PDB file of C-alpha atoms in Angstrom:
ATOM      1  CA  THR A   1      -1.522  -9.100 -17.348  1.00  0.00           C
ATOM      2  CA  VAL A   2       1.970  -9.257 -15.785  1.00  0.00           C
ATOM      3  CA  ARG A   3       4.068 -11.920 -17.473  1.00  0.00           C
ATOM      4  CA  ILE A   4       6.935 -13.810 -15.890  1.00  0.00           C
ATOM      5  CA  GLU A   5       9.966 -13.203 -18.093  1.00  0.00           C
ATOM      6  CA  ARG A   6      12.638 -15.357 -16.499  1.00  0.00           C
ATOM      7  CA  GLY A   7      13.039 -18.828 -15.031  1.00  0.00           C
ATOM      8  CA  PRO A   8      11.016 -22.030 -15.445  1.00  0.00           C
ATOM      9  CA  LEU A   9       7.684 -20.165 -15.423  1.00  0.00           C
ATOM     10  CA  ALA A  10       8.691 -17.705 -18.172  1.00  0.00           C
ATOM     11  CA  GLY A  11       5.849 -16.861 -20.541  1.00  0.00           C
ATOM     12  CA  ASN A  12       3.122 -17.412 -17.956  1.00  0.00           C
ATOM     13  CA  THR A  13       1.279 -14.639 -16.159  1.00  0.00           C
ATOM     14  CA  LEU A  14       1.480 -14.219 -12.400  1.00  0.00           C
ATOM     15  CA  GLY A  15      -1.961 -15.810 -12.114  1.00  0.00           C
ATOM     16  CA  GLU A  16      -3.029 -13.153  -9.617  1.00  0.00           C
ATOM     17  CA  PRO A  17      -5.871 -10.626  -9.584  1.00  0.00           C
ATOM     18  CA  GLY A  18      -4.759  -7.141 -10.619  1.00  0.00           C
ATOM     19  CA  LEU A  19      -5.809  -3.518 -10.156  1.00  0.00           C
ATOM     20  CA  PHE A  20      -7.039  -1.876 -13.381  1.00  0.00           C
ATOM     21  CA  THR A  21      -8.415   1.531 -14.307  1.00  0.00           C
ATOM     22  CA  THR A  22     -11.434   2.037 -16.565  1.00  0.00           C
ATOM     23  CA  ASP A  23     -10.460   5.697 -17.086  1.00  0.00           C
ATOM     24  CA  ALA A  24      -7.221   7.279 -18.224  1.00  0.00           C
ATOM     25  CA  ILE A  25      -5.253   8.684 -15.260  1.00  0.00           C
ATOM     26  CA  ARG A  26      -2.765  11.538 -15.396  1.00  0.00           C
ATOM     27  CA  ALA A  27       0.663  11.414 -13.755  1.00  0.00           C
ATOM     28  CA  GLY A  28       0.722  12.456 -10.101  1.00  0.00           C
ATOM     29  CA  ALA A  29      -2.899  11.470  -9.465  1.00  0.00           C
ATOM     30  CA  PHE A  30      -4.417   9.768  -6.434  1.00  0.00           C
ATOM     31  CA  VAL A  31      -5.484   6.180  -7.128  1.00  0.00           C
ATOM     32  CA  ALA A  32      -6.540   4.591  -3.837  1.00  0.00           C
ATOM     33  CA  MET A  33      -5.854   4.323  -0.130  1.00  0.00           C
ATOM     34  CA  TYR A  34      -4.152   1.194   1.143  1.00  0.00           C
ATOM     35  CA  THR A  35      -6.637  -0.203   3.640  1.00  0.00           C
ATOM     36  CA  GLY A  36      -6.740  -2.916   6.264  1.00  0.00           C
ATOM     37  CA  THR A  37      -5.958  -3.367   9.941  1.00  0.00           C
ATOM     38  CA  PHE A  38      -3.330  -0.980  11.340  1.00  0.00           C
ATOM     39  CA  ARG A  39      -0.930  -2.473  13.900  1.00  0.00           C
ATOM     40  CA  SER A  40       2.370  -1.478  15.408  1.00  0.00           C
ATOM     41  CA  SER A  41       5.283  -3.579  14.169  1.00  0.00           C
ATOM     42  CA  ILE A  42       5.510  -5.199  17.603  1.00  0.00           C
ATOM     43  CA  GLU A  43       1.814  -6.133  17.537  1.00  0.00           C
ATOM     44  CA  PHE A  44       2.262  -7.626  14.089  1.00  0.00           C
ATOM     45  CA  GLU A  45       5.268  -9.699  15.151  1.00  0.00           C
ATOM     46  CA  ARG A  46       3.356 -11.000  18.165  1.00  0.00           C
ATOM     47  CA  LEU A  47       0.586 -12.505  16.039  1.00  0.00           C
ATOM     48  CA  PRO A  48       0.488 -16.311  15.894  1.00  0.00           C
ATOM     49  CA  THR A  49       3.062 -17.440  13.345  1.00  0.00           C
ATOM     50  CA  ALA A  50       0.571 -19.025  10.945  1.00  0.00           C
ATOM     51  CA  ARG A  51      -1.645 -15.940  10.922  1.00  0.00           C
ATOM     52  CA  ARG A  52       1.292 -13.543  10.552  1.00  0.00           C
ATOM     53  CA  ASP A  53       2.573 -15.533   7.588  1.00  0.00           C
ATOM     54  CA  GLN A  54      -0.900 -15.467   6.017  1.00  0.00           C
ATOM     55  CA  LEU A  55      -1.206 -11.690   6.399  1.00  0.00           C
ATOM     56  CA  SER A  56       2.358 -10.912   5.282  1.00  0.00           C
ATOM     57  CA  ARG A  57       1.710 -11.459   1.600  1.00  0.00           C
ATOM     58  CA  TYR A  58      -0.415  -8.303   1.317  1.00  0.00           C
ATOM     59  CA  ALA A  59       0.898  -6.298   4.274  1.00  0.00           C
ATOM     60  CA  VAL A  60       2.718  -2.980   3.921  1.00  0.00           C
ATOM     61  CA  GLU A  61       4.845  -1.255   6.513  1.00  0.00           C
ATOM     62  CA  VAL A  62       5.609   2.379   7.244  1.00  0.00           C
ATOM     63  CA  ASP A  63       9.000   2.382   8.948  1.00  0.00           C
ATOM     64  CA  ALA A  64       8.818   6.076   9.817  1.00  0.00           C
ATOM     65  CA  HIS A  65       5.833   5.415  12.106  1.00  0.00           C
ATOM     66  CA  ASP A  66       6.475   1.754  12.955  1.00  0.00           C
ATOM     67  CA  VAL A  67       3.086   0.725  11.542  1.00  0.00           C
ATOM     68  CA  VAL A  68       1.991  -2.312   9.516  1.00  0.00           C
ATOM     69  CA  ILE A  69      -1.237  -2.403   7.488  1.00  0.00           C
ATOM     70  CA  THR A  70      -2.711  -5.822   6.749  1.00  0.00           C
ATOM     71  CA  PRO A  71      -5.713  -6.217   4.453  1.00  0.00           C
ATOM     72  CA  ASP A  72      -7.931  -8.914   5.958  1.00  0.00           C
ATOM     73  CA  VAL A  73      -7.099 -12.395   4.672  1.00  0.00           C
ATOM     74  CA  ASN A  74      -9.745 -15.113   5.000  1.00  0.00           C
ATOM     75  CA  VAL A  75      -8.386 -17.686   7.451  1.00  0.00           C
ATOM     76  CA  THR A  76      -9.741 -20.646   5.466  1.00  0.00           C
ATOM     77  CA  SER A  77      -9.275 -19.607   1.832  1.00  0.00           C
ATOM     78  CA  GLY A  78      -6.252 -17.314   2.268  1.00  0.00           C
ATOM     79  CA  LYS A  79      -7.947 -14.795  -0.037  1.00  0.00           C
ATOM     80  CA  VAL A  80      -8.435 -11.034   0.284  1.00  0.00           C
ATOM     81  CA  SER A  81     -11.642  -9.172  -0.596  1.00  0.00           C
ATOM     82  CA  PHE A  82     -10.179  -6.911  -3.280  1.00  0.00           C
ATOM     83  CA  ARG A  83     -13.490  -5.082  -3.630  1.00  0.00           C
ATOM     84  CA  ARG A  84     -12.996  -3.927  -0.046  1.00  0.00           C
ATOM     85  CA  HIS A  85      -9.210  -3.535  -0.247  1.00  0.00           C
ATOM     86  CA  PRO A  86      -8.534  -2.754  -3.940  1.00  0.00           C
ATOM     87  CA  ALA A  87      -5.013  -1.326  -3.508  1.00  0.00           C
ATOM     88  CA  ALA A  88      -3.860  -4.726  -2.225  1.00  0.00           C
ATOM     89  CA  ALA A  89      -4.531  -6.144  -5.716  1.00  0.00           C
ATOM     90  CA  ALA A  90      -1.886  -3.946  -7.366  1.00  0.00           C
ATOM     91  CA  ASN A  91       0.899  -6.126  -8.760  1.00  0.00           C
ATOM     92  CA  GLU A  92       4.545  -5.455  -9.566  1.00  0.00           C
ATOM     93  CA  PRO A  93       5.695  -4.788 -13.148  1.00  0.00           C
ATOM     94  CA  SER A  94       7.362  -7.591 -15.106  1.00  0.00           C
ATOM     95  CA  ALA A  95      11.161  -7.777 -15.033  1.00  0.00           C
ATOM     96  CA  THR A  96      11.903  -5.533 -18.032  1.00  0.00           C
ATOM     97  CA  ASN A  97       9.198  -2.952 -17.318  1.00  0.00           C
ATOM     98  CA  VAL A  98       8.865   0.031 -14.991  1.00  0.00           C
ATOM     99  CA  ALA A  99       6.132   0.709 -12.442  1.00  0.00           C
ATOM    100  CA  ASN A 100       3.491   3.306 -13.265  1.00  0.00           C
ATOM    101  CA  ALA A 101       2.550   3.969  -9.629  1.00  0.00           C
ATOM    102  CA  PHE A 102       4.112   4.316  -6.192  1.00  0.00           C
ATOM    103  CA  THR A 103       2.859   4.113  -2.617  1.00  0.00           C
ATOM    104  CA  GLN A 104       3.528   6.783  -0.009  1.00  0.00           C
ATOM    105  CA  ALA A 105       2.468   7.461   3.580  1.00  0.00           C
ATOM    106  CA  SER A 106       1.606  10.847   5.020  1.00  0.00           C
ATOM    107  CA  VAL A 107       0.285  12.436   8.194  1.00  0.00           C
ATOM    108  CA  VAL A 108      -2.852  14.502   7.667  1.00  0.00           C
ATOM    109  CA  GLU A 109      -4.487  16.894  10.125  1.00  0.00           C
ATOM    110  CA  ALA A 110      -8.258  16.530   9.949  1.00  0.00           C
ATOM    111  CA  TYR A 111     -11.418  17.271  11.934  1.00  0.00           C
ATOM    112  CA  GLY A 112     -13.880  14.557  12.859  1.00  0.00           C
ATOM    113  CA  PRO A 113     -17.614  15.439  12.806  1.00  0.00           C
ATOM    114  CA  ASN A 114     -17.630  16.310  16.541  1.00  0.00           C
ATOM    115  CA  ASP A 115     -14.049  17.513  16.977  1.00  0.00           C
ATOM    116  CA  ALA A 116     -13.191  20.958  18.278  1.00  0.00           C
ATOM    117  CA  GLU A 117      -9.528  20.389  17.418  1.00  0.00           C
ATOM    118  CA  PRO A 118      -7.952  18.452  14.544  1.00  0.00           C
ATOM    119  CA  SER A 119      -6.232  15.113  15.047  1.00  0.00           C
ATOM    120  CA  SER A 120      -3.284  13.603  13.207  1.00  0.00           C
ATOM    121  CA  TYR A 121      -3.969  10.583  11.003  1.00  0.00           C
ATOM    122  CA  LEU A 122      -1.500   8.374   9.166  1.00  0.00           C
ATOM    123  CA  ILE A 123      -2.669   7.397   5.684  1.00  0.00           C
ATOM    124  CA  VAL A 124      -1.112   5.312   2.920  1.00  0.00           C
ATOM    125  CA  CYS A 125      -1.976   6.193  -0.671  1.00  0.00           C
ATOM    126  CA  LEU A 126      -1.232   4.861  -4.133  1.00  0.00           C
ATOM    127  CA  PHE A 127      -0.341   7.516  -6.756  1.00  0.00           C
ATOM    128  CA  THR A 128       0.584   7.423 -10.435  1.00  0.00           C
ATOM    129  CA  CYS A 129       4.102   8.408 -11.521  1.00  0.00           C
ATOM    130  CA  ARG A 130       3.220   8.562 -15.222  1.00  0.00           C
ATOM    131  CA  PRO A 131       0.029   8.658 -17.287  1.00  0.00           C
ATOM    132  CA  ILE A 132      -1.936   5.383 -17.360  1.00  0.00           C
ATOM    133  CA  ALA A 133      -4.208   4.586 -20.287  1.00  0.00           C
ATOM    134  CA  ALA A 134      -7.803   3.463 -19.765  1.00  0.00           C
ATOM    135  CA  GLY A 135      -8.013  -0.284 -19.303  1.00  0.00           C
ATOM    136  CA  SER A 136      -4.406  -0.607 -18.138  1.00  0.00           C
ATOM    137  CA  GLU A 137      -3.084  -2.341 -15.045  1.00  0.00           C
ATOM    138  CA  ILE A 138      -1.741  -0.240 -12.155  1.00  0.00           C
ATOM    139  CA  LEU A 139       1.667  -1.528 -11.021  1.00  0.00           C
ATOM    140  CA  TRP A 140       4.107  -0.618  -8.262  1.00  0.00           C
ATOM    141  CA  ASN A 141       7.383  -2.092  -7.027  1.00  0.00           C
ATOM    142  CA  TYR A 142       7.114  -3.520  -3.490  1.00  0.00           C
ATOM    143  CA  GLY A 143      10.694  -2.769  -2.495  1.00  0.00           C
ATOM    144  CA  GLU A 144      13.944  -4.704  -2.121  1.00  0.00           C
ATOM    145  CA  GLY A 145      12.774  -6.492   1.017  1.00  0.00           C
ATOM    146  CA  TYR A 146      10.225  -8.466  -1.004  1.00  0.00           C
ATOM    147  CA  GLU A 147      12.892 -10.316  -2.991  1.00  0.00           C
ATOM    148  CA  GLU A 148      12.675 -13.523  -0.966  1.00  0.00           C
ATOM    149  CA  LEU A 149       8.960 -13.817  -1.633  1.00  0.00           C
ATOM    150  CA  ARG A 150       9.509 -13.040  -5.315  1.00  0.00           C
ATOM    151  CA  GLN A 151      11.935 -15.924  -5.537  1.00  0.00           C
ATOM    152  CA  HIS A 152       9.461 -18.180  -3.766  1.00  0.00           C
ATOM    153  CA  ALA A 153       6.729 -17.140  -6.238  1.00  0.00           C
ATOM    154  CA  GLY A 154       9.097 -17.599  -9.188  1.00  0.00           C
ATOM    155  CA  TYR A 155       9.203 -14.125 -10.709  1.00  0.00           C
ATOM    156  CA  ALA A 156      11.447 -11.052 -10.986  1.00  0.00           C
ATOM    157  CA  ALA A 157      10.017  -7.566 -10.576  1.00  0.00           C
ATOM    158  CA  GLY A 158      10.553  -4.541 -12.788  1.00  0.00           C
ATOM    159  CA  ARG A 159      11.892  -1.233 -11.590  1.00  0.00           C
ATOM    160  CA  ALA A 160      10.103   1.198  -9.305  1.00  0.00           C
ATOM    161  CA  CYS A 161       9.088   4.679 -10.436  1.00  0.00           C
ATOM    162  CA  PRO A 162      12.323   6.709 -10.747  1.00  0.00           C
ATOM    163  CA  GLU A 163      13.267   8.408  -7.476  1.00  0.00           C
ATOM    164  CA  GLU A 164      13.713  11.790  -9.133  1.00  0.00           C
ATOM    165  CA  ILE A 165      10.142  11.656 -10.429  1.00  0.00           C
ATOM    166  CA  ILE A 166       8.762  10.663  -7.029  1.00  0.00           C
ATOM    167  CA  GLU A 167      10.735  13.408  -5.297  1.00  0.00           C
ATOM    168  CA  ARG A 168       9.446  15.965  -7.766  1.00  0.00           C
ATOM    169  CA  MET A 169       5.873  14.750  -7.442  1.00  0.00           C
ATOM    170  CA  THR A 170       5.780  14.674  -3.646  1.00  0.00           C
ATOM    171  CA  VAL A 171       5.867  18.474  -3.742  1.00  0.00           C
ATOM    172  CA  THR A 172       2.669  18.591  -5.773  1.00  0.00           C
ATOM    173  CA  LEU A 173       0.779  15.489  -4.642  1.00  0.00           C
ATOM    174  CA  PRO A 174      -2.879  16.301  -3.994  1.00  0.00           C
ATOM    175  CA  PRO A 175      -3.601  16.936  -0.271  1.00  0.00           C
ATOM    176  CA  GLN A 176      -5.849  14.308   1.288  1.00  0.00           C
ATOM    177  CA  ASN A 177      -7.393  16.382   4.106  1.00  0.00           C
ATOM    178  CA  ALA A 178     -10.838  16.552   2.489  1.00  0.00           C
ATOM    179  CA  ARG A 179     -10.832  12.818   1.763  1.00  0.00           C
ATOM    180  CA  VAL A 180      -9.852  11.992   5.349  1.00  0.00           C
ATOM    181  CA  GLU A 181     -12.547  14.271   6.750  1.00  0.00           C
ATOM    182  CA  ALA A 182     -15.137  12.672   4.448  1.00  0.00           C
ATOM    183  CA  ILE A 183     -14.177   9.233   5.783  1.00  0.00           C
ATOM    184  CA  LEU A 184     -14.417  10.496   9.368  1.00  0.00           C
ATOM    185  CA  ALA A 185     -17.831  12.047   8.681  1.00  0.00           C
ATOM    186  CA  LYS A 186     -19.183   8.815   7.218  1.00  0.00           C
ATOM    187  CA  GLY A 187     -17.863   6.785  10.150  1.00  0.00           C
ATOM    188  CA  GLY A 188     -18.119   3.022  10.420  1.00  0.00           C
ATOM    189  CA  ALA A 189     -15.526   0.355   9.758  1.00  0.00           C
ATOM    190  CA  ARG A 190     -13.834   2.291   6.957  1.00  0.00           C
ATOM    191  CA  VAL A 191     -12.426   4.773   9.469  1.00  0.00           C
ATOM    192  CA  GLN A 192     -10.419   2.016  11.168  1.00  0.00           C
ATOM    193  CA  GLU A 193      -9.499   0.429   7.834  1.00  0.00           C
ATOM    194  CA  SER A 194      -8.273   3.643   6.174  1.00  0.00           C
ATOM    195  CA  LEU A 195      -6.894   5.870   8.935  1.00  0.00           C
ATOM    196  CA  TYR A 196      -4.464   5.409  11.800  1.00  0.00           C
ATOM    197  CA  LYS A 197      -4.930   8.023  14.491  1.00  0.00           C
ATOM    198  CA  LEU A 198      -1.606   9.079  15.922  1.00  0.00           C
ATOM    199  CA  SER A 199      -1.293   9.808  19.614  1.00  0.00           C
ATOM    200  CA  ASP A 200      -0.957  13.455  20.633  1.00  0.00           C
ATOM    201  CA  GLY A 201       2.549  14.744  20.130  1.00  0.00           C
ATOM    202  CA  SER A 202       3.614  11.754  18.017  1.00  0.00           C
ATOM    203  CA  SER A 203       3.870  13.826  14.872  1.00  0.00           C
ATOM    204  CA  GLU A 204       4.015  17.435  13.837  1.00  0.00           C
ATOM    205  CA  ASP A 205       1.278  18.785  11.580  1.00  0.00           C
ATOM    206  CA  SER A 206       2.409  17.927   8.075  1.00  0.00           C
ATOM    207  CA  SER A 207      -1.030  18.527   6.548  1.00  0.00           C
ATOM    208  CA  GLY A 208      -0.166  15.977   3.891  1.00  0.00           C
ATOM    209  CA  ASP A 209       2.879  17.912   2.679  1.00  0.00           C
ATOM    210  CA  GLU A 210       5.454  15.379   3.867  1.00  0.00           C
ATOM    211  CA  TRP A 211       5.420  11.928   2.293  1.00  0.00           C
ATOM    212  CA  VAL A 212       7.459   8.873   3.207  1.00  0.00           C
ATOM    213  CA  PRO A 213       7.977   5.667   1.199  1.00  0.00           C
ATOM    214  CA  VAL A 214       6.005   2.497   1.892  1.00  0.00           C
ATOM    215  CA  LYS A 215       7.069  -1.081   1.196  1.00  0.00           C
ATOM    216  CA  ARG A 216       5.518  -4.504   1.332  1.00  0.00           C
ATOM    217  CA  VAL A 217       6.309  -6.596   4.392  1.00  0.00           C
ATOM    218  CA  ALA A 218       8.584  -9.434   3.360  1.00  0.00           C
ATOM    219  CA  ARG A 219       7.951 -12.771   5.036  1.00  0.00           C
ATOM    220  CA  THR A 220       8.441 -16.199   3.480  1.00  0.00           C
ATOM    221  CA  PRO A 221       6.029 -18.677   5.125  1.00  0.00           C
ATOM    222  CA  ARG A 222       7.767 -20.889   7.665  1.00  0.00           C
ATOM    223  CA  GLY A 223       8.648 -24.329   6.438  1.00  0.00           C
ATOM    224  CA  VAL A 224       8.726 -23.300   2.759  1.00  0.00           C
TER     225      VAL A 224
END
């Protein structure tokens, strides 16, 4: 539903899938985890150039922990399974609008099904910064570093959720410990796609109380 408001493509929509809610969502609510393959920034940069460029479009990075999350992109079609990685479908607001959601990373202490001691896991979550009506599209601003790709795609993005609102909400964001433990208990591929286990001593126990901003990785494909 996001329309391009400026430039030669003005009046057209982005032509991309979007993330929508069937139910009304209150402000400060959890929407989804950002899922995919977790890599260190160095590992990501060492990928073959063509593959790195392909993954960059939907990748997000957490500077505070030097981690990049890349939803799996089909090598042939270049498409993402948004049913498996729904948060990756969330678009940016149009130029004159404001985002209704924001993405934050946090370290959560959680017990696995056979753990005697908790472990620290990095998670990335999408939250609302204002109420969203049923049937509406969920939108967040990818950050200033995405500007080159915006120009390549031919659109301008609207503003992010106001910083003062995000700062106020990070104090009351719902803790994700129970959700992380449920994922660990279920096991399987979703553990690796949703959680990044931090090495011992790499982070103090924040128990989800400390949140840091997340941004999209900005890479313009080589040769474009």
